[in-house]
Amino acid sequence: LAMDGGSVRTSKAPPAVKPPPGMSVGALDKRLAIKKRARDDAARNLPRQDDSNLSETEGAIISAVGAERARIDQQRHDARADAERRLRTLAPQPQDFAGPALDARLTLKQAAGRLSHDWARAAEHAAQRRADLDAFKRAHDVRRAAVYPKSTLLQTGMLFSAAVFEALFSAALFAEDDARGLLGGAITAIGLSGANVTLGFLAGFLGLRYLQHRQVLMKATGAAVFGAMTLLALMLNLFAADWRDQLAALAGRQVDMGSDASFQLWSLLQLDSPQSIILLMLGAGVWVFAALKGYSGFDDPYPDYGKIDRAAREADDALSDFRSESRLELEKPITAAREALSARMEKMRAEYEAMKRAFDSAADKIESLDAQARALDQAAADAIHFYRQENAAARTTPAPGYFGSPPPAAGPALDALGGAASMIDEAHARLVEAQAQSAQALEGLLAELDQTTKQLDQGQSA
């Protein structure tokens, strides 16, 4: 016998074992004169045809083999008792699976009590920000999601690149006729490009965005700001182009500017040099680019929508981060309980595995003794068969009917490991039950963790 997954199974039959010396048919014949006694019994018509009990000679054979079989049976009995005693010692001990779960529940409630106030405040703040966002969308009839970049660094870099591009190009144009050379042209170009980008950005951010506002006053203010920034940018770029044209004329001695430094609006449209026109077109292009970036590059095109949406998202993110950190804190007692339950289950499994190894070792030993017992039974059966064969051959009357039945065994039936197998099955059932208890305890803790989290989300005391 052996075990496999808690169930008894019959192991592969061992090779046949020869009977001990003195127990073979020839040895028993010499010892008990089986052949002679069989012929003598046949001459006397014994056993009689209607007999059902073994003959004297057959009984003597059983007795002769039975003494050796009794010794083997005693060894089997001792091995069985030792195996059962060892299995009782190694049997998995019942474990307390409720204790770790109770400790975890207590720790979970304590942690929930510590976190409940801050959790409620974070949830309330996030709910308020979402309510503000919903109220803003209803008040301004905004039916779309806010659109704005996560980081304004790229947009700032693009504006800076546009300003640098205009400054470099303008510096080259001014340096051609500036008495101070490239340095003077660069100083003028830097100031011009910086002012142009600034005016364009303000026209888009404070002008174009407010033109779509639902309130008439804010829409009018946006239009005024956009008109003012556009006028200033137009004056700046036309003045720069006219100045570049006048520098070219002065360098070529075509115009005598005298000492009149007054600004004539009508003269701004009188551009003679290609450099002045290029400078004007470049300034207009950079201004439009900056205005578009100010309109939608840094924030949502609708005024204040992006700010309120960011506040709601930041509150949600803060709540999510706090919830994640708090969840980890709440999971710590569950993790500790899982480790404790796993350790106890591992202890029971190790004890069960040791019990199975002890059972297999005892099974091997008893199987060897069983083989010897079977060899003795077979020797007795062979000797009895030899007696019956010789008796029947020498008889003048029919042999008795029981000669056709198999001879009885010399000892008891071979079931030495039945009790040990029952102990293994009981231990396996105990292990399965322990696994179910452990899983049930963990499932209960996880359900309580989810319930506690839900209560904290709702602002209730856990």
Tab-separated table of C-alpha atoms in Angstrom:
chain	number	residue	atom	x	y	z
A	1	LEU	CA	0.000	0.000	0.000
A	2	ALA	CA	1.010	3.639	-0.523
A	3	MET	CA	-0.596	7.085	-0.526
A	4	ASP	CA	-1.243	9.473	-3.388
A	5	GLY	CA	-3.040	12.762	-2.653
A	6	GLY	CA	-4.601	11.405	0.535
A	7	SER	CA	-6.084	8.259	-1.028
A	8	VAL	CA	-4.887	4.717	-0.453
A	9	ARG	CA	-3.523	2.987	-3.520
A	10	THR	CA	-1.992	-0.445	-4.033
A	11	SER	CA	1.648	-0.290	-4.952
A	12	LYS	CA	3.193	-2.363	-7.693
A	13	ALA	CA	3.394	-6.018	-6.736
A	14	PRO	CA	6.900	-6.944	-5.491
A	15	PRO	CA	8.783	-9.874	-7.013
A	16	ALA	CA	7.970	-13.310	-5.664
A	17	VAL	CA	9.797	-14.281	-2.491
A	18	LYS	CA	11.002	-17.805	-2.002
A	19	PRO	CA	9.837	-19.535	1.177
A	20	PRO	CA	12.353	-19.826	3.999
A	21	PRO	CA	14.588	-22.907	4.106
A	22	GLY	CA	12.699	-25.906	5.443
A	23	MET	CA	9.364	-24.684	4.115
A	24	SER	CA	9.552	-25.934	0.535
A	25	VAL	CA	7.505	-28.898	-0.601
A	26	GLY	CA	10.507	-31.179	-0.582
A	27	ALA	CA	11.580	-30.084	2.887
A	28	LEU	CA	8.080	-30.492	4.279
A	29	ASP	CA	7.819	-33.912	2.614
A	30	LYS	CA	10.990	-35.045	4.336
A	31	ARG	CA	9.871	-33.552	7.615
A	32	LEU	CA	6.264	-34.777	7.607
A	33	ALA	CA	6.453	-37.722	5.161
A	34	ILE	CA	3.668	-36.194	3.131
A	35	LYS	CA	3.874	-38.598	0.207
A	36	LYS	CA	3.918	-41.728	2.418
A	37	ARG	CA	1.068	-40.474	4.590
A	38	ALA	CA	-0.967	-39.552	1.501
A	39	ARG	CA	-0.657	-43.086	0.097
A	40	ASP	CA	-1.368	-44.654	3.490
A	41	ASP	CA	-4.492	-42.502	3.839
A	42	ALA	CA	-5.540	-43.510	0.300
A	43	ALA	CA	-5.152	-47.183	1.148
A	44	ARG	CA	-7.513	-46.679	4.065
A	45	ASN	CA	-9.883	-44.629	1.897
A	46	LEU	CA	-9.079	-41.483	3.890
A	47	PRO	CA	-10.183	-38.817	3.843
A	48	ARG	CA	-13.625	-40.178	3.117
A	49	GLN	CA	-15.604	-38.917	0.159
A	50	ASP	CA	-18.118	-37.100	2.316
A	51	ASP	CA	-15.528	-35.422	4.579
A	52	SER	CA	-15.354	-31.641	4.557
A	53	ASN	CA	-12.606	-31.108	7.114
A	54	LEU	CA	-8.903	-31.184	6.409
A	55	SER	CA	-7.107	-34.421	6.908
A	56	GLU	CA	-4.608	-34.961	9.698
A	57	THR	CA	-1.712	-34.588	7.301
A	58	GLU	CA	-3.085	-31.352	5.868
A	59	GLY	CA	-3.538	-30.032	9.385
A	60	ALA	CA	0.039	-30.961	10.176
A	61	ILE	CA	1.221	-29.023	7.128
A	62	ILE	CA	-0.756	-25.965	8.193
A	63	SER	CA	0.648	-26.256	11.723
A	64	ALA	CA	4.226	-26.661	10.505
A	65	VAL	CA	4.011	-23.601	8.256
A	66	GLY	CA	1.849	-21.696	10.744
A	67	ALA	CA	4.658	-21.454	13.319
A	68	GLU	CA	6.861	-19.567	10.874
A	69	ARG	CA	3.889	-17.611	9.639
A	70	ALA	CA	3.078	-16.584	13.243
A	71	ARG	CA	6.573	-15.133	13.572
A	72	ILE	CA	6.082	-13.119	10.375
A	73	ASP	CA	2.636	-12.019	11.544
A	74	GLN	CA	4.112	-10.775	14.817
A	75	GLN	CA	6.664	-8.724	12.904
A	76	ARG	CA	3.871	-7.334	10.758
A	77	HIS	CA	1.843	-6.500	13.851
A	78	ASP	CA	4.839	-4.735	15.438
A	79	ALA	CA	5.506	-2.804	12.192
A	80	ARG	CA	1.852	-1.797	11.985
A	81	ALA	CA	1.803	-0.603	15.597
A	82	ASP	CA	5.056	1.329	15.110
A	83	ALA	CA	3.716	2.912	11.903
A	84	GLU	CA	0.463	3.972	13.534
A	85	ARG	CA	2.305	5.341	16.557
A	86	ARG	CA	4.639	7.344	14.338
A	87	LEU	CA	1.788	8.600	12.189
A	88	ARG	CA	-0.042	9.824	15.274
A	89	THR	CA	3.091	11.735	16.262
A	90	LEU	CA	3.512	13.262	12.783
A	91	ALA	CA	-0.176	13.989	12.170
A	92	PRO	CA	-0.833	17.676	11.326
A	93	GLN	CA	-1.856	19.565	14.404
A	94	PRO	CA	-4.979	21.744	14.183
A	95	GLN	CA	-4.095	25.401	13.666
A	96	ASP	CA	-5.863	28.558	14.778
A	97	PHE	CA	-6.922	30.354	11.616
A	98	ALA	CA	-9.324	32.705	13.372
A	99	GLY	CA	-6.674	34.428	15.532
A	100	PRO	CA	-4.709	36.168	12.734
A	101	ALA	CA	-7.983	37.244	11.111
A	102	LEU	CA	-9.262	38.773	14.364
A	103	ASP	CA	-5.972	40.616	14.925
A	104	ALA	CA	-6.074	41.915	11.354
A	105	ARG	CA	-9.653	43.170	11.771
A	106	LEU	CA	-8.727	45.046	14.946
A	107	THR	CA	-5.679	46.645	13.305
A	108	LEU	CA	-7.771	47.486	10.244
A	109	LYS	CA	-10.349	49.310	12.350
A	110	GLN	CA	-7.615	51.243	14.166
A	111	ALA	CA	-5.996	52.302	10.879
A	112	ALA	CA	-9.375	53.288	9.433
A	113	GLY	CA	-10.056	55.431	12.493
A	114	ARG	CA	-6.762	57.276	12.044
A	115	LEU	CA	-7.369	57.902	8.346
A	116	SER	CA	-11.075	58.713	8.398
A	117	HIS	CA	-10.717	62.464	9.115
A	118	ASP	CA	-8.097	63.216	6.448
A	119	TRP	CA	-9.852	60.896	3.980
A	120	ALA	CA	-13.134	62.743	4.496
A	121	ARG	CA	-11.466	66.129	4.025
A	122	ALA	CA	-9.732	65.027	0.810
A	123	ALA	CA	-12.963	63.547	-0.538
A	124	GLU	CA	-14.915	66.675	0.416
A	125	HIS	CA	-12.348	68.937	-1.248
A	126	ALA	CA	-12.419	66.863	-4.453
A	127	ALA	CA	-16.216	66.824	-4.451
A	128	GLN	CA	-16.317	70.608	-3.997
A	129	ARG	CA	-13.919	71.182	-6.886
A	130	ARG	CA	-15.990	68.909	-9.135
A	131	ALA	CA	-19.129	70.748	-8.085
A	132	ASP	CA	-17.458	74.083	-8.922
A	133	LEU	CA	-16.495	72.759	-12.338
A	134	ASP	CA	-20.021	71.510	-13.045
A	135	ALA	CA	-21.496	74.816	-11.909
A	136	PHE	CA	-19.076	76.738	-14.149
A	137	LYS	CA	-19.977	74.597	-17.169
A	138	ARG	CA	-23.687	75.103	-16.552
A	139	ALA	CA	-23.313	78.850	-15.975
A	140	HIS	CA	-21.254	79.374	-19.126
A	141	ASP	CA	-22.975	76.690	-21.213
A	142	VAL	CA	-19.704	74.874	-21.883
A	143	ARG	CA	-20.407	71.392	-23.251
A	144	ARG	CA	-16.906	70.184	-23.995
A	145	ALA	CA	-13.913	69.045	-21.970
A	146	ALA	CA	-11.226	71.569	-21.130
A	147	VAL	CA	-8.278	71.551	-23.525
A	148	TYR	CA	-4.876	72.722	-22.322
A	149	PRO	CA	-1.335	71.342	-22.262
A	150	LYS	CA	-0.106	69.406	-19.241
A	151	SER	CA	3.057	71.489	-19.333
A	152	THR	CA	3.536	74.965	-20.791
A	153	LEU	CA	7.267	74.473	-21.174
A	154	LEU	CA	6.993	73.467	-24.822
A	155	GLN	CA	4.689	76.379	-25.639
A	156	THR	CA	7.035	78.809	-23.873
A	157	GLY	CA	9.942	77.381	-25.830
A	158	MET	CA	8.082	77.865	-29.097
A	159	LEU	CA	7.359	81.511	-28.236
A	160	PHE	CA	10.973	82.013	-27.244
A	161	SER	CA	12.117	80.405	-30.507
A	162	ALA	CA	9.849	82.724	-32.491
A	163	ALA	CA	11.259	85.739	-30.632
A	164	VAL	CA	14.842	84.578	-31.233
A	165	PHE	CA	14.122	83.934	-34.903
A	166	GLU	CA	12.666	87.405	-35.364
A	167	ALA	CA	15.494	89.000	-33.387
A	168	LEU	CA	18.201	87.296	-35.449
A	169	PHE	CA	16.574	88.144	-38.756
A	170	SER	CA	15.779	91.701	-37.717
A	171	ALA	CA	19.289	92.240	-36.350
A	172	ALA	CA	20.725	91.384	-39.753
A	173	LEU	CA	18.341	93.828	-41.425
A	174	PHE	CA	19.060	96.678	-38.996
A	175	ALA	CA	22.807	96.090	-38.954
A	176	GLU	CA	23.116	96.887	-42.662
A	177	ASP	CA	22.508	100.617	-42.141
A	178	ASP	CA	23.003	101.087	-38.393
A	179	ALA	CA	26.021	103.175	-37.545
A	180	ARG	CA	26.625	100.998	-34.473
A	181	GLY	CA	26.924	97.880	-36.638
A	182	LEU	CA	25.680	94.420	-35.728
A	183	LEU	CA	25.613	95.127	-31.987
A	184	GLY	CA	23.358	98.107	-32.430
A	185	GLY	CA	21.120	96.192	-34.805
A	186	ALA	CA	20.918	93.280	-32.365
A	187	ILE	CA	19.887	95.521	-29.477
A	188	THR	CA	17.134	97.089	-31.554
A	189	ALA	CA	15.992	93.691	-32.912
A	190	ILE	CA	15.822	92.113	-29.453
A	191	GLY	CA	13.654	94.908	-28.132
A	192	LEU	CA	11.429	94.796	-31.189
A	193	SER	CA	10.935	90.996	-31.138
A	194	GLY	CA	10.319	90.953	-27.389
A	195	ALA	CA	7.682	93.668	-27.632
A	196	ASN	CA	6.092	92.031	-30.669
A	197	VAL	CA	5.794	88.587	-29.006
A	198	THR	CA	4.485	90.149	-25.804
A	199	LEU	CA	1.821	92.146	-27.597
A	200	GLY	CA	0.779	89.113	-29.641
A	201	PHE	CA	0.551	86.885	-26.549
A	202	LEU	CA	-1.528	89.464	-24.638
A	203	ALA	CA	-3.807	89.951	-27.670
A	204	GLY	CA	-4.550	86.233	-27.718
A	205	PHE	CA	-4.628	85.533	-23.968
A	206	LEU	CA	-6.507	88.637	-22.803
A	207	GLY	CA	-8.271	89.541	-26.023
A	208	LEU	CA	-9.280	86.635	-28.233
A	209	ARG	CA	-10.138	84.338	-25.325
A	210	TYR	CA	-12.530	86.862	-23.771
A	211	LEU	CA	-14.277	87.576	-27.075
A	212	GLN	CA	-16.242	84.294	-26.620
A	213	HIS	CA	-17.225	84.968	-22.999
A	214	ARG	CA	-20.959	84.715	-22.245
A	215	GLN	CA	-21.005	87.929	-20.221
A	216	VAL	CA	-21.304	91.001	-22.397
A	217	LEU	CA	-19.030	93.088	-20.198
A	218	MET	CA	-16.217	90.529	-20.337
A	219	LYS	CA	-16.719	90.132	-24.081
A	220	ALA	CA	-16.488	93.907	-24.544
A	221	THR	CA	-13.388	94.064	-22.370
A	222	GLY	CA	-11.806	91.315	-24.465
A	223	ALA	CA	-12.598	93.155	-27.664
A	224	ALA	CA	-11.092	96.344	-26.255
A	225	VAL	CA	-7.936	94.574	-25.145
A	226	PHE	CA	-7.600	92.788	-28.481
A	227	GLY	CA	-8.115	96.035	-30.401
A	228	ALA	CA	-5.601	97.895	-28.227
A	229	MET	CA	-2.954	95.157	-28.531
A	230	THR	CA	-3.528	94.890	-32.264
A	231	LEU	CA	-3.205	98.668	-32.691
A	232	LEU	CA	-0.051	98.802	-30.634
A	233	ALA	CA	1.463	95.894	-32.553
A	234	LEU	CA	0.513	97.518	-35.865
A	235	MET	CA	2.063	100.803	-34.820
A	236	LEU	CA	5.176	99.030	-33.531
A	237	ASN	CA	5.784	97.014	-36.667
A	238	LEU	CA	4.947	99.865	-39.060
A	239	PHE	CA	7.181	102.205	-37.102
A	240	ALA	CA	10.006	99.634	-37.165
A	241	ALA	CA	9.610	99.164	-40.898
A	242	ASP	CA	9.540	102.939	-41.496
A	243	TRP	CA	12.548	103.420	-39.252
A	244	ARG	CA	14.441	100.766	-41.231
A	245	ASP	CA	13.410	102.545	-44.443
A	246	GLN	CA	14.575	105.888	-43.146
A	247	LEU	CA	17.904	104.381	-41.994
A	248	ALA	CA	18.402	103.055	-45.501
A	249	ALA	CA	17.533	106.420	-46.996
A	250	LEU	CA	19.844	108.216	-44.581
A	251	ALA	CA	22.678	105.872	-45.376
A	252	GLY	CA	22.167	106.516	-49.093
A	253	ARG	CA	21.838	110.340	-48.588
A	254	GLN	CA	18.447	110.162	-50.270
A	255	VAL	CA	16.440	111.869	-47.508
A	256	ASP	CA	17.428	114.795	-45.339
A	257	MET	CA	15.713	113.977	-42.022
A	258	GLY	CA	17.040	117.184	-40.375
A	259	SER	CA	16.193	117.600	-36.740
A	260	ASP	CA	12.492	116.712	-37.051
A	261	ALA	CA	11.899	113.676	-34.825
A	262	SER	CA	8.128	113.875	-34.932
A	263	PHE	CA	6.084	110.757	-35.785
A	264	GLN	CA	3.890	111.193	-38.920
A	265	LEU	CA	1.267	108.427	-39.269
A	266	TRP	CA	0.867	108.928	-42.963
A	267	SER	CA	4.585	108.349	-43.536
A	268	LEU	CA	4.422	104.852	-42.142
A	269	LEU	CA	2.964	103.512	-45.401
A	270	GLN	CA	5.727	104.989	-47.534
A	271	LEU	CA	8.175	102.053	-47.509
A	272	ASP	CA	10.819	102.093	-50.200
A	273	SER	CA	13.326	99.364	-49.254
A	274	PRO	CA	12.584	95.604	-49.509
A	275	GLN	CA	14.181	95.132	-46.094
A	276	SER	CA	11.456	97.289	-44.526
A	277	ILE	CA	8.672	95.260	-46.118
A	278	ILE	CA	10.315	91.982	-45.039
A	279	LEU	CA	10.692	93.360	-41.522
A	280	LEU	CA	6.991	94.314	-41.476
A	281	MET	CA	5.869	90.900	-42.760
A	282	LEU	CA	8.138	89.095	-40.298
A	283	GLY	CA	6.781	91.121	-37.391
A	284	ALA	CA	3.186	90.493	-38.478
A	285	GLY	CA	3.791	86.745	-38.753
A	286	VAL	CA	5.438	86.484	-35.342
A	287	TRP	CA	2.655	88.558	-33.789
A	288	VAL	CA	-0.047	86.289	-35.251
A	289	PHE	CA	1.857	83.200	-34.052
A	290	ALA	CA	2.162	84.659	-30.531
A	291	ALA	CA	-1.517	85.630	-30.544
A	292	LEU	CA	-2.552	82.071	-31.433
A	293	LYS	CA	-0.318	80.675	-28.713
A	294	GLY	CA	-1.810	83.107	-26.235
A	295	TYR	CA	-5.303	82.084	-27.350
A	296	SER	CA	-5.000	78.295	-26.962
A	297	GLY	CA	-1.397	77.317	-26.362
A	298	PHE	CA	-1.163	77.938	-22.617
A	299	ASP	CA	-4.719	77.416	-21.370
A	300	ASP	CA	-8.198	76.517	-22.530
A	301	PRO	CA	-9.577	79.087	-25.004
A	302	TYR	CA	-12.525	79.827	-22.736
A	303	PRO	CA	-11.468	82.126	-19.868
A	304	ASP	CA	-11.103	80.506	-16.416
A	305	TYR	CA	-12.339	77.139	-17.701
A	306	GLY	CA	-8.884	75.619	-17.687
A	307	LYS	CA	-8.111	76.999	-14.231
A	308	ILE	CA	-11.242	75.493	-12.690
A	309	ASP	CA	-10.746	72.213	-14.537
A	310	ARG	CA	-7.144	71.997	-13.306
A	311	ALA	CA	-8.291	72.661	-9.748
A	312	ALA	CA	-10.803	69.791	-10.025
A	313	ARG	CA	-8.224	67.449	-11.538
A	314	GLU	CA	-5.616	68.333	-8.933
A	315	ALA	CA	-8.149	67.666	-6.175
A	316	ASP	CA	-9.053	64.324	-7.774
A	317	ASP	CA	-5.387	63.430	-8.153
A	318	ALA	CA	-4.703	64.384	-4.545
A	319	LEU	CA	-7.631	62.240	-3.416
A	320	SER	CA	-6.444	59.356	-5.584
A	321	ASP	CA	-2.898	59.584	-4.206
A	322	PHE	CA	-4.164	59.792	-0.644
A	323	ARG	CA	-6.521	56.900	-1.264
A	324	SER	CA	-3.724	54.759	-2.718
A	325	GLU	CA	-1.402	55.482	0.203
A	326	SER	CA	-4.204	54.882	2.691
A	327	ARG	CA	-5.163	51.649	0.959
A	328	LEU	CA	-1.586	50.424	1.361
A	329	GLU	CA	-1.793	51.310	5.042
A	330	LEU	CA	-5.076	49.417	5.380
A	331	GLU	CA	-3.656	46.419	3.538
A	332	LYS	CA	-0.748	45.971	5.948
A	333	PRO	CA	-2.725	43.983	8.563
A	334	ILE	CA	-4.251	41.897	5.758
A	335	THR	CA	-0.772	41.123	4.450
A	336	ALA	CA	0.434	40.220	7.937
A	337	ALA	CA	-2.576	37.936	8.420
A	338	ARG	CA	-1.960	36.308	5.029
A	339	GLU	CA	1.651	35.607	5.965
A	340	ALA	CA	0.597	34.155	9.337
A	341	LEU	CA	-2.034	31.947	7.724
A	342	SER	CA	0.404	30.844	5.021
A	343	ALA	CA	2.995	29.926	7.652
A	344	ARG	CA	0.458	27.812	9.503
A	345	MET	CA	-0.665	26.141	6.325
A	346	GLU	CA	2.946	25.410	5.373
A	347	LYS	CA	3.471	23.839	8.796
A	348	MET	CA	0.485	21.552	8.289
A	349	ARG	CA	1.638	20.647	4.769
A	350	ALA	CA	5.130	19.840	6.020
A	351	GLU	CA	3.666	17.630	8.761
A	352	TYR	CA	1.413	15.922	6.240
A	353	GLU	CA	4.323	15.314	3.855
A	354	ALA	CA	6.382	13.863	6.719
A	355	MET	CA	3.411	11.663	7.580
A	356	LYS	CA	3.203	10.445	3.982
A	357	ARG	CA	6.923	9.637	3.917
A	358	ALA	CA	6.574	7.676	7.158
A	359	PHE	CA	3.587	5.843	5.697
A	360	ASP	CA	5.492	4.951	2.527
A	361	SER	CA	8.459	3.723	4.556
A	362	ALA	CA	6.176	1.561	6.708
A	363	ALA	CA	4.396	0.327	3.576
A	364	ASP	CA	7.694	-0.824	2.066
A	365	LYS	CA	8.612	-2.684	5.241
A	366	ILE	CA	5.218	-4.314	5.658
A	367	GLU	CA	5.092	-5.164	1.961
A	368	SER	CA	8.310	-7.113	2.405
A	369	LEU	CA	6.805	-8.986	5.350
A	370	ASP	CA	3.605	-9.527	3.366
A	371	ALA	CA	5.653	-11.078	0.578
A	372	GLN	CA	7.241	-13.482	3.069
A	373	ALA	CA	3.805	-14.326	4.492
A	374	ARG	CA	2.467	-14.960	0.993
A	375	ALA	CA	5.456	-17.190	0.286
A	376	LEU	CA	4.655	-19.219	3.402
A	377	ASP	CA	0.980	-19.447	2.424
A	378	GLN	CA	2.010	-20.583	-1.031
A	379	ALA	CA	4.393	-23.176	0.444
A	380	ALA	CA	1.582	-24.557	2.610
A	381	ALA	CA	-0.767	-24.577	-0.397
A	382	ASP	CA	1.808	-26.375	-2.542
A	383	ALA	CA	2.444	-28.992	0.147
A	384	ILE	CA	-1.315	-29.566	0.611
A	385	HIS	CA	-1.752	-29.770	-3.169
A	386	PHE	CA	1.071	-32.346	-3.280
A	387	TYR	CA	-0.656	-34.361	-0.578
A	388	ARG	CA	-4.005	-34.247	-2.383
A	389	GLN	CA	-2.426	-35.177	-5.670
A	390	GLU	CA	-0.649	-38.210	-4.198
A	391	ASN	CA	-3.732	-39.226	-2.233
A	392	ALA	CA	-6.026	-38.981	-5.252
A	393	ALA	CA	-3.591	-40.955	-7.430
A	394	ALA	CA	-3.461	-43.835	-4.978
A	395	ARG	CA	-7.182	-43.967	-4.163
A	396	THR	CA	-9.570	-46.598	-5.487
A	397	THR	CA	-12.548	-44.422	-4.594
A	398	PRO	CA	-13.355	-40.885	-5.623
A	399	ALA	CA	-11.544	-38.119	-3.719
A	400	PRO	CA	-13.545	-35.998	-1.318
A	401	GLY	CA	-15.194	-32.856	-2.726
A	402	TYR	CA	-13.150	-30.372	-0.683
A	403	PHE	CA	-9.994	-31.426	-2.581
A	404	GLY	CA	-11.217	-29.092	-5.339
A	405	SER	CA	-11.256	-26.069	-2.998
A	406	PRO	CA	-8.177	-23.949	-2.442
A	407	PRO	CA	-6.337	-24.750	0.780
A	408	PRO	CA	-6.662	-22.246	3.629
A	409	ALA	CA	-3.931	-19.726	4.375
A	410	ALA	CA	-1.480	-20.450	7.130
A	411	GLY	CA	-2.210	-17.102	8.816
A	412	PRO	CA	-4.653	-14.155	8.938
A	413	ALA	CA	-5.530	-11.906	5.990
A	414	LEU	CA	-2.951	-9.266	5.010
A	415	ASP	CA	-4.467	-5.892	5.973
A	416	ALA	CA	-1.797	-4.475	8.279
A	417	LEU	CA	-1.903	-0.884	6.884
A	418	GLY	CA	-5.658	-0.416	6.871
A	419	GLY	CA	-5.592	1.652	10.064
A	420	ALA	CA	-2.572	3.685	8.938
A	421	ALA	CA	-4.252	4.415	5.599
A	422	SER	CA	-7.316	5.694	7.464
A	423	MET	CA	-5.060	7.997	9.487
A	424	ILE	CA	-3.539	9.362	6.263
A	425	ASP	CA	-6.983	9.951	4.791
A	426	GLU	CA	-8.041	11.721	7.968
A	427	ALA	CA	-4.932	13.903	7.901
A	428	HIS	CA	-5.565	14.780	4.245
A	429	ALA	CA	-9.166	15.696	5.043
A	430	ARG	CA	-7.917	17.868	7.909
A	431	LEU	CA	-5.460	19.573	5.569
A	432	VAL	CA	-8.195	20.264	2.996
A	433	GLU	CA	-10.412	21.681	5.721
A	434	ALA	CA	-7.566	23.876	6.962
A	435	GLN	CA	-7.044	25.219	3.433
A	436	ALA	CA	-10.736	26.056	3.214
A	437	GLN	CA	-10.625	27.807	6.601
A	438	SER	CA	-7.552	29.802	5.592
A	439	ALA	CA	-9.111	30.830	2.267
A	440	GLN	CA	-12.358	31.745	4.013
A	441	ALA	CA	-10.500	33.866	6.574
A	442	LEU	CA	-8.616	35.733	3.818
A	443	GLU	CA	-11.772	36.258	1.766
A	444	GLY	CA	-13.502	37.675	4.833
A	445	LEU	CA	-10.614	40.061	5.479
A	446	LEU	CA	-10.584	41.250	1.864
A	447	ALA	CA	-14.338	41.791	1.956
A	448	GLU	CA	-13.979	43.790	5.167
A	449	LEU	CA	-11.142	45.796	3.609
A	450	ASP	CA	-13.346	46.673	0.629
A	451	GLN	CA	-16.238	47.542	2.948
A	452	THR	CA	-13.977	49.768	5.072
A	453	THR	CA	-12.673	51.523	1.948
A	454	LYS	CA	-16.219	52.066	0.735
A	455	GLN	CA	-17.245	53.539	4.078
A	456	LEU	CA	-14.255	55.868	4.060
A	457	ASP	CA	-15.080	56.962	0.501
A	458	GLN	CA	-18.583	57.809	1.703
A	459	GLY	CA	-17.224	59.724	4.682
A	460	GLN	CA	-18.564	57.232	7.214
A	461	SER	CA	-16.815	55.985	10.338
A	462	ALA	CA	-15.321	52.541	9.727
